[in-house]
Amino acid sequence: MIGVLVSGTGTNLQALLDSGLPVRAVASNREDAPALVRAAHLPTATFALSAHPSREERDAAMADWLQSHGVELVVLAGYMHILTPAFLDRFPGRVVNVHPSLLPDFPGAHAVADQLAAGVAEAGVTVHVVDEGVDTGPVLLQERVPVQPGDTVETLHARLKQVEHRLLQAAVEELLCAR
Ligand code: GRF
């Protein structure tokens, strides 16, 4: 059973839903995340930091909620908060993230703009196991994506996301088969 965490538009969530993988619950740190609309047919919940006394207590409540829905594997699909051990220890080695660069290069929230600013010839996508760092943790899959002349953040990100959708599905399928 898969739980997905989202903060944004949710195209990666949509790809997982379309793939038929067993997504059972979707949580967000933002009540207004457009991604939640895509999961209207599933249990959804919002865990805003402001509604909890601490980051750890928020993360523990989110882990409780996911496990109450049978979730064993957690996918970060554009989830823009660091997770604490209060969450990660509940799903050891079973939290994965998709990121629009060839990690360990260009971690962080502005990876696409940072790659363009650095003038790289090749950007890329990484799916990795999540640890306490920012976009660190063991790499599961990576794929290179050439930067094209005239690329903007929007055009490059759109091409990267197409690869993200495929790579994330493949990594999740691999993890489910390995169980
Ligand atoms: C993706 O580029 C993902 O790699 C990054 O945030 C973006 C989320 O996009 N972490 P979406 O919400 O899945 O469309």
Coordinates of C-alpha atoms and ligand atoms in Angstrom, one line a residue:
M1 CA 0.0 0.0 0.0
I2 CA 1.4 3.4 -1.1
G3 CA 0.9 6.8 0.6
V4 CA 1.8 9.9 -1.3
L5 CA 2.9 13.2 0.2
V6 CA 2.3 16.3 -2.0
S7 CA 2.7 20.1 -1.7
G8 CA 2.1 21.4 -5.3
T9 CA 0.4 20.6 -8.6
G10 CA 0.7 16.9 -8.3
T11 CA 1.6 15.7 -11.8
N12 CA 3.7 13.0 -10.3
L13 CA 0.8 11.9 -8.1
Q14 CA -1.4 11.8 -11.2
A15 CA 1.1 9.6 -13.0
L16 CA 1.1 7.2 -10.0
L17 CA -2.7 7.1 -9.9
D18 CA -2.9 6.5 -13.7
S19 CA -0.3 3.7 -13.4
G20 CA -2.7 1.6 -11.3
L21 CA -0.2 1.3 -8.5
P22 CA -1.9 0.8 -5.1
V23 CA -2.1 4.4 -3.9
R24 CA -4.3 4.3 -0.8
A25 CA -3.9 7.7 0.9
V26 CA -2.5 11.2 0.1
A27 CA -1.3 13.8 2.6
S28 CA -0.1 17.3 2.3
N29 CA 1.4 20.1 4.4
R30 CA -0.8 22.6 2.4
E31 CA -4.5 22.6 2.5
D32 CA -4.6 24.4 -0.8
A33 CA -2.3 22.1 -2.7
P34 CA -3.9 21.5 -6.1
A35 CA -2.6 18.0 -6.0
L36 CA -5.2 17.1 -3.3
V37 CA -8.0 17.6 -5.9
R38 CA -6.5 14.8 -8.0
A39 CA -6.9 12.5 -5.1
A40 CA -10.5 13.4 -4.2
H41 CA -11.5 9.8 -4.6
L42 CA -9.0 8.7 -1.9
P43 CA -8.6 9.5 1.8
T44 CA -6.7 12.8 2.0
A45 CA -5.5 14.9 4.9
T46 CA -3.5 18.1 5.6
F47 CA -0.8 18.3 8.2
A48 CA 0.1 22.0 8.3
L49 CA 3.1 22.8 10.6
S50 CA 1.1 25.6 12.1
A51 CA -1.5 23.2 13.5
H52 CA 1.0 21.2 15.5
P53 CA 3.3 22.1 18.4
S54 CA 6.5 20.9 16.7
R55 CA 7.8 19.5 13.4
E56 CA 8.2 16.1 15.2
E57 CA 4.7 16.0 16.4
R58 CA 3.4 16.9 13.0
D59 CA 5.4 14.2 11.4
A60 CA 4.3 11.6 14.0
A61 CA 0.6 12.5 13.4
M62 CA 1.1 12.2 9.7
A63 CA 2.8 8.8 10.1
D64 CA -0.1 7.6 12.4
W65 CA -2.6 8.7 9.8
L66 CA -0.8 7.0 6.9
Q67 CA -0.3 3.7 8.8
S68 CA -4.0 3.8 9.9
H69 CA -4.7 3.5 6.1
G70 CA -2.4 0.6 5.7
V71 CA 0.5 2.5 4.1
E72 CA 3.8 0.7 4.0
L73 CA 5.6 2.7 1.3
V74 CA 5.7 6.5 1.2
V75 CA 6.3 8.5 -2.0
L76 CA 7.3 12.2 -1.9
A77 CA 5.8 13.6 -5.1
G78 CA 6.7 17.3 -4.9
Y79 CA 6.5 17.3 -1.0
M80 CA 8.5 20.4 0.0
H81 CA 9.2 19.8 3.6
I82 CA 12.1 18.0 5.3
L83 CA 10.9 14.9 7.2
T84 CA 12.2 14.3 10.7
P85 CA 13.1 10.9 12.2
A86 CA 9.7 10.9 13.9
F87 CA 8.4 10.1 10.4
L88 CA 11.3 8.4 8.7
D89 CA 11.8 5.8 11.5
R90 CA 8.2 4.7 11.0
F91 CA 8.9 3.7 7.4
P92 CA 12.6 2.6 7.5
G93 CA 14.1 2.7 4.0
R94 CA 10.6 3.0 2.6
V95 CA 10.3 6.7 1.8
V96 CA 11.3 7.7 -1.7
N97 CA 11.6 11.1 -3.4
V98 CA 11.8 12.3 -7.0
H99 CA 14.0 15.2 -7.8
P100 CA 14.7 17.1 -11.0
S101 CA 18.5 16.9 -11.2
L102 CA 21.3 14.4 -11.2
L103 CA 21.8 14.2 -7.5
P104 CA 24.1 14.8 -5.6
D105 CA 24.3 17.8 -8.0
F106 CA 21.8 20.6 -7.6
P107 CA 19.8 19.6 -4.5
G108 CA 17.1 22.0 -3.2
A109 CA 13.9 23.7 -4.2
H110 CA 15.4 25.5 -7.3
A111 CA 17.1 22.7 -9.0
V112 CA 15.9 23.4 -12.5
A113 CA 16.8 27.1 -12.4
D114 CA 20.1 26.2 -10.8
Q115 CA 21.0 23.8 -13.6
L116 CA 20.2 26.4 -16.3
A117 CA 22.2 29.1 -14.4
A118 CA 25.2 26.7 -14.2
G119 CA 25.0 26.2 -18.0
V120 CA 24.9 22.4 -17.8
A121 CA 24.6 20.5 -21.1
E122 CA 22.6 17.7 -19.3
A123 CA 20.1 18.0 -16.6
G124 CA 18.4 14.9 -15.2
V125 CA 16.1 13.2 -12.8
T126 CA 16.8 11.2 -9.6
V127 CA 14.6 8.9 -7.6
H128 CA 16.2 8.2 -4.2
V129 CA 15.5 6.8 -0.7
V130 CA 14.9 9.7 1.7
D131 CA 17.0 10.4 4.8
E132 CA 17.1 13.5 7.0
G133 CA 19.1 15.6 4.5
V134 CA 17.9 17.8 1.7
D135 CA 17.7 15.5 -1.4
T136 CA 20.3 13.1 0.0
G137 CA 19.9 9.4 0.5
P138 CA 20.7 6.3 -1.6
V139 CA 20.0 6.7 -5.3
L140 CA 17.6 4.2 -6.8
L141 CA 17.3 5.4 -10.4
Q142 CA 18.7 8.3 -12.5
E143 CA 18.2 9.5 -16.1
R144 CA 19.9 12.2 -18.0
V145 CA 17.9 14.8 -19.9
P146 CA 19.7 17.1 -22.4
V147 CA 19.3 20.8 -22.1
Q148 CA 18.1 22.3 -25.4
P149 CA 19.1 25.7 -26.8
G150 CA 16.6 28.4 -25.6
D151 CA 15.3 26.2 -22.7
T152 CA 13.6 28.2 -19.9
V153 CA 12.9 26.9 -16.4
E154 CA 9.3 26.1 -17.7
T155 CA 10.3 24.2 -20.8
L156 CA 13.1 22.2 -19.1
H157 CA 11.0 21.4 -16.1
A158 CA 8.2 20.2 -18.3
R159 CA 10.6 17.7 -20.1
L160 CA 12.1 16.7 -16.7
K161 CA 8.7 16.0 -15.3
Q162 CA 7.8 13.6 -18.2
V163 CA 10.9 11.6 -17.2
E164 CA 10.1 11.9 -13.5
H165 CA 6.6 10.3 -14.1
R166 CA 8.2 7.3 -15.8
L167 CA 11.2 6.9 -13.4
L168 CA 9.1 7.3 -10.2
Q169 CA 6.7 4.6 -11.4
A170 CA 9.6 2.2 -12.3
A171 CA 11.3 2.8 -8.9
V172 CA 8.1 2.2 -6.9
E173 CA 7.3 -1.0 -8.9
E174 CA 10.8 -2.2 -8.2
L175 CA 10.4 -1.6 -4.5
L176 CA 7.1 -3.3 -4.3
C177 CA 8.5 -6.4 -6.2
A178 CA 11.5 -6.5 -3.8
R179 CA 9.2 -7.0 -0.8
Ligands
GRF1 C1 8.8 17.8 -9.3 O1 9.7 18.4 -10.2 C2 9.6 17.1 -8.3 O2 10.7 16.4 -8.7 C3 9.9 18.2 -7.3 O3 8.8 19.0 -7.2 C4 8.1 18.9 -8.5 C5 6.7 18.4 -8.2 O4 5.9 18.4 -9.4 N1 10.3 17.6 -6.0 P1 4.4 17.9 -9.3 O5 3.7 18.5 -8.1 O6 4.5 16.4 -9.2 O7 3.8 18.3 -10.6

